[in-house]
Amino acid sequence: MSSLGISSALFKHSKCIFHTRVDNRHVNQLRLRGDLHPQSQLAVTTDRNFGSPRTRRLSCSSSYSKRVDNARRRSANEGNVSVDVVAAQLKNLRVKEDVSKLLGAQSLDEKDLARLLGQMRKERVGYRTLEVLRWAQKQTDIDINEFHYSACIRSLGETGDEQSIVALLAEMQEKHIARSERVYGSLMYAFGYLKKWNRSLELLAEMKADGIQPSELTYVTLIKCCAQSGKYDAALDMALEMDADGVPQSELTCGALLAVCQKMGDVDRAMHYLTQLKGTGARMTADIYNTALEVLADFGGSDHAVRLLAEMRSADLRLSARTFNAVITAHVAAGQPWEVATEWVETMRSEGIQANAFTYTTVCRAAAKRGDVEMMRAALEAATSHPLDLMAYTSLVKACADTGLWGVAE
């Protein structure tokens, strides 16, 4: 029997944890054929013990079964349909298997359907939302409304199905379902994923023409849409338009603007938005400060980083590994020696926060940017003393390659 046949038989009939080796072609065939036990979950991870880069280890466990059982118990206690169970079951359907039989066994109403469509996005089953919507439209006891269309539009945007989005818009117009701010926001979100930022801005004009006043959430969506397409100036212009429309800016807007400044490498503008937010009297959160610190970390604003850290302490905000990782990286990017980085690591420990692999991988990346091979070696040695995941290894290999340490990278 081929390795594919052995793997198929094992995965179809076993619930216990085990490991086998198959290559990428076999992985795809297993997925398409649906040769998995209905109470098992397939996980694909890189196996460093095997030489070929195409080799993968497949783990089959009963985690899916436990997750479904827990969700069913919550559903029984709450007395309603458990949409996370249904979404998980949809995820494990074979590619060509119809959703009607599964959904027909549920007692879904309008709210359940809206929650299910949202949960399907979380479970990454957005490609089946249109099938679920078409099934619901055939049910006499479910009234399809803007909430359902909005959820479908977001999922279709994430899957890149622009044609279906256009078809749904025409369908809404034919059924006289008005476009609310929710619908407009979903459309902007979808076209942002499709890298069509101009269309998102056109939707803002259409929204205003329909007499709908955009909220802060709408503008934040537009900022992210423009940033996804690399149109950073257009994203920052949204803040000016918010001021012109009299829409107040909270930490939500500031966080989105700081993310744009990070991509632009504009430290001064990032500090401007942070200061502006403070002036409004808005609630300053640890997440806002951490985002600002990460901007500084990328471009060496060590003095600003120390000042922001002091502000967090005075505001009694929770300091985390994310906070100190950004502060340390800001100092390394500013050209500070390895000894300064280790002093900050000791400060972390004195605060009750343990340095982790990510602490040292960020130092590696920062040292690689400035070409400091000695610091890279020291950070690399410290990093490998911690458990590393695939992302950490990838980051370290890239940093080694950028500085010409091919022997270490291998």
Tab-separated table of C-alpha atoms in Angstrom:
chain	number	residue	atom	x	y	z
A	1	MET	CA	0.000	0.000	0.000
A	2	SER	CA	1.281	3.487	-0.813
A	3	SER	CA	2.084	6.001	1.900
A	4	LEU	CA	-1.056	7.881	0.864
A	5	GLY	CA	-3.175	4.768	1.288
A	6	ILE	CA	-1.675	4.048	4.723
A	7	SER	CA	-2.197	7.645	5.833
A	8	SER	CA	-5.771	7.699	4.559
A	9	ALA	CA	-6.641	4.509	6.411
A	10	LEU	CA	-5.079	5.698	9.642
A	11	PHE	CA	-6.676	9.122	9.608
A	12	LYS	CA	-10.080	7.779	8.670
A	13	HIS	CA	-10.318	5.165	11.412
A	14	SER	CA	-8.270	6.481	14.331
A	15	LYS	CA	-9.048	9.017	17.050
A	16	CYS	CA	-5.775	8.612	18.953
A	17	ILE	CA	-2.692	10.762	18.619
A	18	PHE	CA	-0.090	9.444	16.182
A	19	HIS	CA	2.391	10.707	13.613
A	20	THR	CA	3.188	9.727	10.044
A	21	ARG	CA	5.130	11.265	7.199
A	22	VAL	CA	3.645	12.437	3.905
A	23	ASP	CA	4.710	15.116	1.471
A	24	ASN	CA	2.749	18.208	0.372
A	25	ARG	CA	1.067	16.396	-2.524
A	26	HIS	CA	-0.304	13.749	-0.143
A	27	VAL	CA	-1.453	16.405	2.317
A	28	ASN	CA	-3.516	18.108	-0.378
A	29	GLN	CA	-4.976	14.809	-1.565
A	30	LEU	CA	-5.990	13.870	1.977
A	31	ARG	CA	-7.728	17.214	2.396
A	32	LEU	CA	-9.559	17.064	-0.929
A	33	ARG	CA	-10.675	13.470	-0.482
A	34	GLY	CA	-11.860	14.142	3.050
A	35	ASP	CA	-10.117	11.029	4.370
A	36	LEU	CA	-10.306	12.103	7.985
A	37	HIS	CA	-12.139	10.575	10.898
A	38	PRO	CA	-15.171	12.865	11.604
A	39	GLN	CA	-13.992	13.394	15.210
A	40	SER	CA	-10.385	14.112	14.382
A	41	GLN	CA	-8.515	17.244	13.368
A	42	LEU	CA	-5.660	17.457	10.877
A	43	ALA	CA	-2.730	19.678	11.799
A	44	VAL	CA	0.240	20.273	9.504
A	45	THR	CA	3.521	21.475	10.984
A	46	THR	CA	7.101	21.571	9.807
A	47	ASP	CA	9.143	18.660	11.102
A	48	ARG	CA	12.795	19.624	11.539
A	49	ASN	CA	13.770	15.981	12.119
A	50	PHE	CA	13.223	15.130	8.452
A	51	GLY	CA	15.612	16.323	5.787
A	52	SER	CA	13.324	17.257	2.888
A	53	PRO	CA	11.713	20.711	2.977
A	54	ARG	CA	8.617	19.103	1.446
A	55	THR	CA	8.211	16.662	4.317
A	56	ARG	CA	5.492	17.354	6.862
A	57	ARG	CA	4.331	15.656	10.042
A	58	LEU	CA	0.618	15.107	10.387
A	59	SER	CA	-0.915	14.914	13.839
A	60	CYS	CA	-4.362	13.486	14.357
A	61	SER	CA	-5.954	14.069	17.751
A	62	SER	CA	-9.288	14.184	19.477
A	63	SER	CA	-9.091	17.957	20.116
A	64	TYR	CA	-11.870	18.582	17.595
A	65	SER	CA	-14.103	16.081	19.371
A	66	LYS	CA	-13.467	17.707	22.749
A	67	ARG	CA	-14.140	21.170	21.331
A	68	VAL	CA	-17.452	20.060	19.856
A	69	ASP	CA	-18.502	18.276	23.056
A	70	ASN	CA	-17.741	21.379	25.148
A	71	ALA	CA	-19.686	23.565	22.761
A	72	ARG	CA	-22.650	21.210	22.889
A	73	ARG	CA	-22.669	21.310	26.683
A	74	ARG	CA	-22.626	25.135	26.585
A	75	SER	CA	-25.456	25.035	24.065
A	76	ALA	CA	-27.548	22.752	26.286
A	77	ASN	CA	-27.005	25.046	29.262
A	78	GLU	CA	-27.900	28.163	27.260
A	79	GLY	CA	-30.832	26.516	25.537
A	80	ASN	CA	-29.925	27.657	22.014
A	81	VAL	CA	-28.169	26.487	18.864
A	82	SER	CA	-24.392	26.250	19.295
A	83	VAL	CA	-23.061	27.991	16.188
A	84	ASP	CA	-19.446	27.113	16.959
A	85	VAL	CA	-20.369	23.414	16.763
A	86	VAL	CA	-22.079	23.931	13.400
A	87	ALA	CA	-19.191	26.060	12.087
A	88	ALA	CA	-16.667	23.417	13.160
A	89	GLN	CA	-18.721	20.706	11.466
A	90	LEU	CA	-18.922	22.807	8.287
A	91	LYS	CA	-15.144	23.108	8.372
A	92	ASN	CA	-14.799	19.330	8.438
A	93	LEU	CA	-17.191	18.661	5.549
A	94	ARG	CA	-15.626	17.337	2.403
A	95	VAL	CA	-15.096	19.890	-0.343
A	96	LYS	CA	-17.972	18.671	-2.536
A	97	GLU	CA	-20.297	17.693	0.305
A	98	ASP	CA	-23.576	19.620	0.479
A	99	VAL	CA	-24.325	21.762	3.532
A	100	SER	CA	-28.093	21.175	3.383
A	101	LYS	CA	-28.094	17.924	5.366
A	102	LEU	CA	-26.011	19.389	8.182
A	103	LEU	CA	-27.928	22.667	8.424
A	104	GLY	CA	-31.302	20.959	8.047
A	105	ALA	CA	-30.716	19.155	11.345
A	106	GLN	CA	-30.424	22.514	13.167
A	107	SER	CA	-33.183	24.835	14.355
A	108	LEU	CA	-31.723	28.104	13.124
A	109	ASP	CA	-33.477	31.449	13.323
A	110	GLU	CA	-32.313	34.849	11.975
A	111	LYS	CA	-30.019	35.561	14.942
A	112	ASP	CA	-28.519	32.080	14.880
A	113	LEU	CA	-27.801	32.436	11.160
A	114	ALA	CA	-26.060	35.787	11.649
A	115	ARG	CA	-23.957	34.339	14.477
A	116	LEU	CA	-23.121	31.275	12.394
A	117	LEU	CA	-21.919	33.358	9.440
A	118	GLY	CA	-19.708	35.354	11.792
A	119	GLN	CA	-18.327	32.223	13.450
A	120	MET	CA	-17.551	30.724	10.052
A	121	ARG	CA	-15.133	33.589	9.440
A	122	LYS	CA	-13.371	32.806	12.717
A	123	GLU	CA	-13.174	29.130	11.771
A	124	ARG	CA	-11.844	30.133	8.315
A	125	VAL	CA	-14.783	28.593	6.489
A	126	GLY	CA	-15.764	31.855	4.801
A	127	TYR	CA	-15.660	30.208	1.387
A	128	ARG	CA	-18.881	28.338	2.312
A	129	THR	CA	-20.872	31.344	3.547
A	130	LEU	CA	-22.579	31.765	0.189
A	131	GLU	CA	-23.743	28.134	0.295
A	132	VAL	CA	-25.154	28.699	3.790
A	133	LEU	CA	-26.913	31.895	2.671
A	134	ARG	CA	-28.490	30.140	-0.324
A	135	TRP	CA	-29.694	27.327	1.944
A	136	ALA	CA	-31.218	29.855	4.372
A	137	GLN	CA	-33.016	31.669	1.555
A	138	LYS	CA	-34.935	28.468	0.823
A	139	GLN	CA	-36.212	28.238	4.409
A	140	THR	CA	-39.624	29.781	4.967
A	141	ASP	CA	-39.013	30.566	8.643
A	142	ILE	CA	-35.792	32.602	8.160
A	143	ASP	CA	-35.953	36.210	6.966
A	144	ILE	CA	-32.692	37.255	5.344
A	145	ASN	CA	-31.670	40.789	6.304
A	146	GLU	CA	-28.721	43.210	6.139
A	147	PHE	CA	-26.831	41.424	8.922
A	148	HIS	CA	-26.632	38.229	6.884
A	149	TYR	CA	-25.573	40.003	3.701
A	150	SER	CA	-22.938	42.001	5.600
A	151	ALA	CA	-21.382	38.861	7.093
A	152	CYS	CA	-21.282	37.179	3.675
A	153	ILE	CA	-19.697	40.236	2.034
A	154	ARG	CA	-16.883	40.291	4.607
A	155	SER	CA	-16.163	36.592	4.127
A	156	LEU	CA	-16.225	36.878	0.349
A	157	GLY	CA	-13.802	39.792	0.528
A	158	GLU	CA	-11.386	37.691	2.571
A	159	THR	CA	-11.614	34.877	0.011
A	160	GLY	CA	-11.169	37.318	-2.904
A	161	ASP	CA	-14.546	36.615	-4.532
A	162	GLU	CA	-15.382	40.061	-5.940
A	163	GLN	CA	-17.848	38.661	-8.472
A	164	SER	CA	-20.056	37.201	-5.741
A	165	ILE	CA	-19.934	40.490	-3.798
A	166	VAL	CA	-21.232	42.386	-6.830
A	167	ALA	CA	-23.956	39.746	-7.282
A	168	LEU	CA	-25.045	40.103	-3.637
A	169	LEU	CA	-25.260	43.894	-3.984
A	170	ALA	CA	-27.519	43.519	-7.011
A	171	GLU	CA	-29.597	40.983	-5.100
A	172	MET	CA	-29.991	43.362	-2.154
A	173	GLN	CA	-31.150	46.127	-4.478
A	174	GLU	CA	-33.644	43.793	-6.142
A	175	LYS	CA	-35.057	42.782	-2.743
A	176	HIS	CA	-35.151	46.402	-1.535
A	177	ILE	CA	-32.747	45.761	1.346
A	178	ALA	CA	-31.251	49.156	2.126
A	179	ARG	CA	-27.537	49.651	2.623
A	180	SER	CA	-26.958	50.580	6.244
A	181	GLU	CA	-23.691	51.731	7.794
A	182	ARG	CA	-23.020	48.095	8.632
A	183	VAL	CA	-23.352	47.084	4.982
A	184	TYR	CA	-21.166	49.962	3.807
A	185	GLY	CA	-18.551	49.053	6.416
A	186	SER	CA	-18.530	45.430	5.256
A	187	LEU	CA	-18.119	46.537	1.647
A	188	MET	CA	-15.200	48.802	2.567
A	189	TYR	CA	-13.636	45.947	4.516
A	190	ALA	CA	-14.065	43.549	1.583
A	191	PHE	CA	-12.643	45.932	-1.024
A	192	GLY	CA	-9.736	46.628	1.327
A	193	TYR	CA	-8.885	42.925	1.194
A	194	LEU	CA	-9.181	43.080	-2.582
A	195	LYS	CA	-6.663	45.989	-2.624
A	196	LYS	CA	-9.270	48.272	-4.203
A	197	TRP	CA	-8.871	51.241	-1.881
A	198	ASN	CA	-10.324	53.664	-4.449
A	199	ARG	CA	-13.587	51.737	-4.421
A	200	SER	CA	-13.650	51.942	-0.615
A	201	LEU	CA	-13.320	55.736	-0.783
A	202	GLU	CA	-16.102	55.868	-3.390
A	203	LEU	CA	-18.310	53.955	-0.961
A	204	LEU	CA	-17.703	56.675	1.651
A	205	ALA	CA	-19.058	59.280	-0.786
A	206	GLU	CA	-22.044	57.044	-1.623
A	207	MET	CA	-22.709	56.551	2.077
A	208	LYS	CA	-22.834	60.297	2.697
A	209	ALA	CA	-25.048	60.769	-0.390
A	210	ASP	CA	-27.493	58.269	1.146
A	211	GLY	CA	-27.704	60.493	4.224
A	212	ILE	CA	-25.719	58.144	6.491
A	213	GLN	CA	-23.214	59.850	8.769
A	214	PRO	CA	-20.019	57.751	8.983
A	215	SER	CA	-18.974	56.769	12.485
A	216	GLU	CA	-15.467	56.410	13.858
A	217	LEU	CA	-15.560	52.674	13.143
A	218	THR	CA	-16.238	53.391	9.454
A	219	TYR	CA	-13.234	55.702	9.229
A	220	VAL	CA	-11.003	53.196	11.036
A	221	THR	CA	-12.056	50.589	8.467
A	222	LEU	CA	-11.078	52.995	5.688
A	223	ILE	CA	-7.701	53.713	7.304
A	224	LYS	CA	-6.962	49.996	7.357
A	225	CYS	CA	-8.226	49.571	3.777
A	226	CYS	CA	-5.871	52.253	2.443
A	227	ALA	CA	-2.962	50.879	4.498
A	228	GLN	CA	-3.517	47.356	3.123
A	229	SER	CA	-3.054	48.758	-0.385
A	230	GLY	CA	0.074	50.680	0.641
A	231	LYS	CA	-1.674	54.061	0.310
A	232	TYR	CA	-0.408	55.437	3.594
A	233	ASP	CA	-0.967	59.117	2.813
A	234	ALA	CA	-4.592	58.394	1.913
A	235	ALA	CA	-4.948	56.469	5.177
A	236	LEU	CA	-3.668	59.427	7.219
A	237	ASP	CA	-5.941	61.792	5.284
A	238	MET	CA	-8.884	59.963	6.823
A	239	ALA	CA	-7.966	61.552	10.178
A	240	LEU	CA	-8.313	65.013	8.588
A	241	GLU	CA	-11.659	64.051	7.090
A	242	MET	CA	-12.843	62.854	10.492
A	243	ASP	CA	-12.001	66.281	11.922
A	244	ALA	CA	-13.847	67.973	9.054
A	245	ASP	CA	-16.934	65.822	9.656
A	246	GLY	CA	-16.798	66.372	13.412
A	247	VAL	CA	-16.213	62.688	14.185
A	248	PRO	CA	-14.309	62.339	17.499
A	249	GLN	CA	-11.160	60.205	17.532
A	250	SER	CA	-10.597	57.673	20.298
A	251	GLU	CA	-7.871	55.135	21.011
A	252	LEU	CA	-9.379	53.020	18.205
A	253	THR	CA	-8.436	55.610	15.586
A	254	CYS	CA	-5.086	56.302	17.210
A	255	GLY	CA	-4.174	52.619	17.124
A	256	ALA	CA	-4.957	52.415	13.407
A	257	LEU	CA	-2.948	55.586	12.675
A	258	LEU	CA	0.018	54.339	14.703
A	259	ALA	CA	0.005	51.109	12.687
A	260	VAL	CA	0.189	53.184	9.498
A	261	CYS	CA	3.063	55.273	10.915
A	262	GLN	CA	4.913	52.050	11.736
A	263	LYS	CA	4.693	50.931	8.111
A	264	MET	CA	5.811	54.385	6.944
A	265	GLY	CA	8.636	54.615	9.457
A	266	ASP	CA	7.387	58.039	10.564
A	267	VAL	CA	8.240	58.276	14.284
A	268	ASP	CA	7.476	62.007	14.582
A	269	ARG	CA	3.991	61.627	13.190
A	270	ALA	CA	3.344	58.641	15.449
A	271	MET	CA	4.287	60.716	18.491
A	272	HIS	CA	2.036	63.511	17.200
A	273	TYR	CA	-0.998	61.225	17.064
A	274	LEU	CA	-0.222	59.850	20.510
A	275	THR	CA	0.047	63.364	21.972
A	276	GLN	CA	-3.144	64.367	20.188
A	277	LEU	CA	-4.988	61.429	21.734
A	278	LYS	CA	-3.803	62.408	25.197
A	279	GLY	CA	-5.136	65.919	24.621
A	280	THR	CA	-8.640	64.594	23.962
A	281	GLY	CA	-8.777	63.020	27.416
A	282	ALA	CA	-9.321	59.583	25.886
A	283	ARG	CA	-8.487	56.495	27.888
A	284	MET	CA	-4.856	55.538	27.276
A	285	THR	CA	-4.483	51.768	27.191
A	286	ALA	CA	-1.455	49.506	27.377
A	287	ASP	CA	-2.188	48.356	23.825
A	288	ILE	CA	-1.921	51.927	22.492
A	289	TYR	CA	1.401	52.453	24.256
A	290	ASN	CA	2.717	49.090	23.070
A	291	THR	CA	1.824	49.927	19.465
A	292	ALA	CA	3.636	53.266	19.784
A	293	LEU	CA	6.653	51.514	21.314
A	294	GLU	CA	6.768	49.078	18.392
A	295	VAL	CA	6.936	52.030	15.991
A	296	LEU	CA	9.921	53.328	17.958
A	297	ALA	CA	11.448	49.842	18.073
A	298	ASP	CA	11.600	49.655	14.301
A	299	PHE	CA	13.337	53.001	13.912
A	300	GLY	CA	15.480	53.484	16.996
A	301	GLY	CA	13.553	56.019	19.042
A	302	SER	CA	15.114	54.900	22.332
A	303	ASP	CA	14.614	58.214	24.178
A	304	HIS	CA	10.934	58.299	23.272
A	305	ALA	CA	10.635	54.648	24.300
A	306	VAL	CA	12.005	55.303	27.793
A	307	ARG	CA	9.626	58.243	28.210
A	308	LEU	CA	6.597	56.192	27.129
A	309	LEU	CA	7.589	53.390	29.485
A	310	ALA	CA	7.701	55.915	32.354
A	311	GLU	CA	4.243	57.170	31.369
A	312	MET	CA	2.883	53.620	31.433
A	313	ARG	CA	4.304	53.106	34.907
A	314	SER	CA	2.846	56.380	36.195
A	315	ALA	CA	-0.546	55.473	34.718
A	316	ASP	CA	-0.341	52.067	36.443
A	317	LEU	CA	-0.752	50.249	33.122
A	318	ARG	CA	0.222	46.589	32.846
A	319	LEU	CA	3.736	46.083	31.515
A	320	SER	CA	4.264	42.924	29.500
A	321	ALA	CA	6.963	41.121	27.543
A	322	ARG	CA	5.630	42.919	24.471
A	323	THR	CA	6.346	46.260	26.170
A	324	PHE	CA	9.919	45.447	27.122
A	325	ASN	CA	10.677	43.680	23.829
A	326	ALA	CA	9.851	46.921	22.019
A	327	VAL	CA	11.924	49.035	24.434
A	328	ILE	CA	14.931	46.717	24.103
A	329	THR	CA	14.682	46.637	20.307
A	330	ALA	CA	14.431	50.438	20.174
A	331	HIS	CA	17.758	50.690	22.027
A	332	VAL	CA	19.435	48.130	19.763
A	333	ALA	CA	18.117	49.875	16.638
A	334	ALA	CA	19.488	53.162	18.010
A	335	GLY	CA	22.974	51.658	18.111
A	336	GLN	CA	23.225	50.786	21.812
A	337	PRO	CA	25.600	47.906	22.740
A	338	TRP	CA	24.606	44.409	23.838
A	339	GLU	CA	25.227	45.299	27.478
A	340	VAL	CA	22.370	47.821	27.372
A	341	ALA	CA	20.020	45.151	26.010
A	342	THR	CA	20.983	42.751	28.800
A	343	GLU	CA	20.392	45.490	31.392
A	344	TRP	CA	16.853	45.862	30.103
A	345	VAL	CA	16.400	42.097	30.276
A	346	GLU	CA	17.371	42.272	33.949
A	347	THR	CA	14.861	45.108	34.401
A	348	MET	CA	12.201	42.840	32.897
A	349	ARG	CA	13.023	40.123	35.398
A	350	SER	CA	12.946	42.554	38.318
A	351	GLU	CA	9.404	43.480	37.203
A	352	GLY	CA	8.413	39.817	37.312
A	353	ILE	CA	8.411	39.413	33.522
A	354	GLN	CA	10.516	36.659	31.991
A	355	ALA	CA	12.410	37.254	28.774
A	356	ASN	CA	11.325	34.834	26.071
A	357	ALA	CA	12.600	33.636	22.717
A	358	PHE	CA	10.854	36.522	20.998
A	359	THR	CA	12.836	38.981	23.148
A	360	TYR	CA	16.090	37.753	21.650
A	361	THR	CA	14.802	37.185	18.114
A	362	THR	CA	13.723	40.850	17.972
A	363	VAL	CA	17.222	41.831	19.137
A	364	CYS	CA	18.654	39.580	16.402
A	365	ARG	CA	16.578	41.309	13.752
A	366	ALA	CA	17.514	44.769	14.999
A	367	ALA	CA	21.207	43.827	15.142
A	368	ALA	CA	20.968	42.409	11.624
A	369	LYS	CA	19.562	45.709	10.342
A	370	ARG	CA	22.577	47.609	11.644
A	371	GLY	CA	25.044	44.844	10.660
A	372	ASP	CA	26.270	44.090	14.179
A	373	VAL	CA	27.463	40.488	13.832
A	374	GLU	CA	28.789	40.175	17.384
A	375	MET	CA	25.496	41.248	18.926
A	376	MET	CA	23.724	38.859	16.599
A	377	ARG	CA	25.804	35.959	17.845
A	378	ALA	CA	25.165	36.878	21.492
A	379	ALA	CA	21.411	37.261	20.932
A	380	LEU	CA	21.300	34.036	18.932
A	381	GLU	CA	22.959	32.098	21.749
A	382	ALA	CA	20.476	33.568	24.250
A	383	ALA	CA	17.509	32.832	21.960
A	384	THR	CA	18.374	29.174	21.430
A	385	SER	CA	18.390	28.627	25.203
A	386	HIS	CA	14.578	29.020	25.049
A	387	PRO	CA	11.971	26.821	23.333
A	388	LEU	CA	11.561	28.114	19.766
A	389	ASP	CA	8.573	27.760	17.476
A	390	LEU	CA	8.607	27.776	13.680
A	391	MET	CA	8.114	31.547	13.473
A	392	ALA	CA	11.060	32.176	15.815
A	393	TYR	CA	13.325	29.859	13.804
A	394	THR	CA	12.301	31.554	10.554
A	395	SER	CA	13.040	34.968	12.039
A	396	LEU	CA	16.476	33.850	13.263
A	397	VAL	CA	17.401	32.224	9.939
A	398	LYS	CA	16.420	35.374	8.041
A	399	ALA	CA	18.444	37.568	10.414
A	400	CYS	CA	21.486	35.292	9.988
A	401	ALA	CA	21.113	35.329	6.218
A	402	ASP	CA	20.825	39.138	6.176
A	403	THR	CA	24.162	39.465	7.980
A	404	GLY	CA	25.912	36.790	5.930
A	405	LEU	CA	26.059	34.161	8.713
A	406	TRP	CA	25.175	31.344	6.323
A	407	GLY	CA	26.883	28.690	8.454
A	408	VAL	CA	24.769	29.637	11.477
A	409	ALA	CA	21.609	29.853	9.330
A	410	GLU	CA	22.124	26.309	8.084
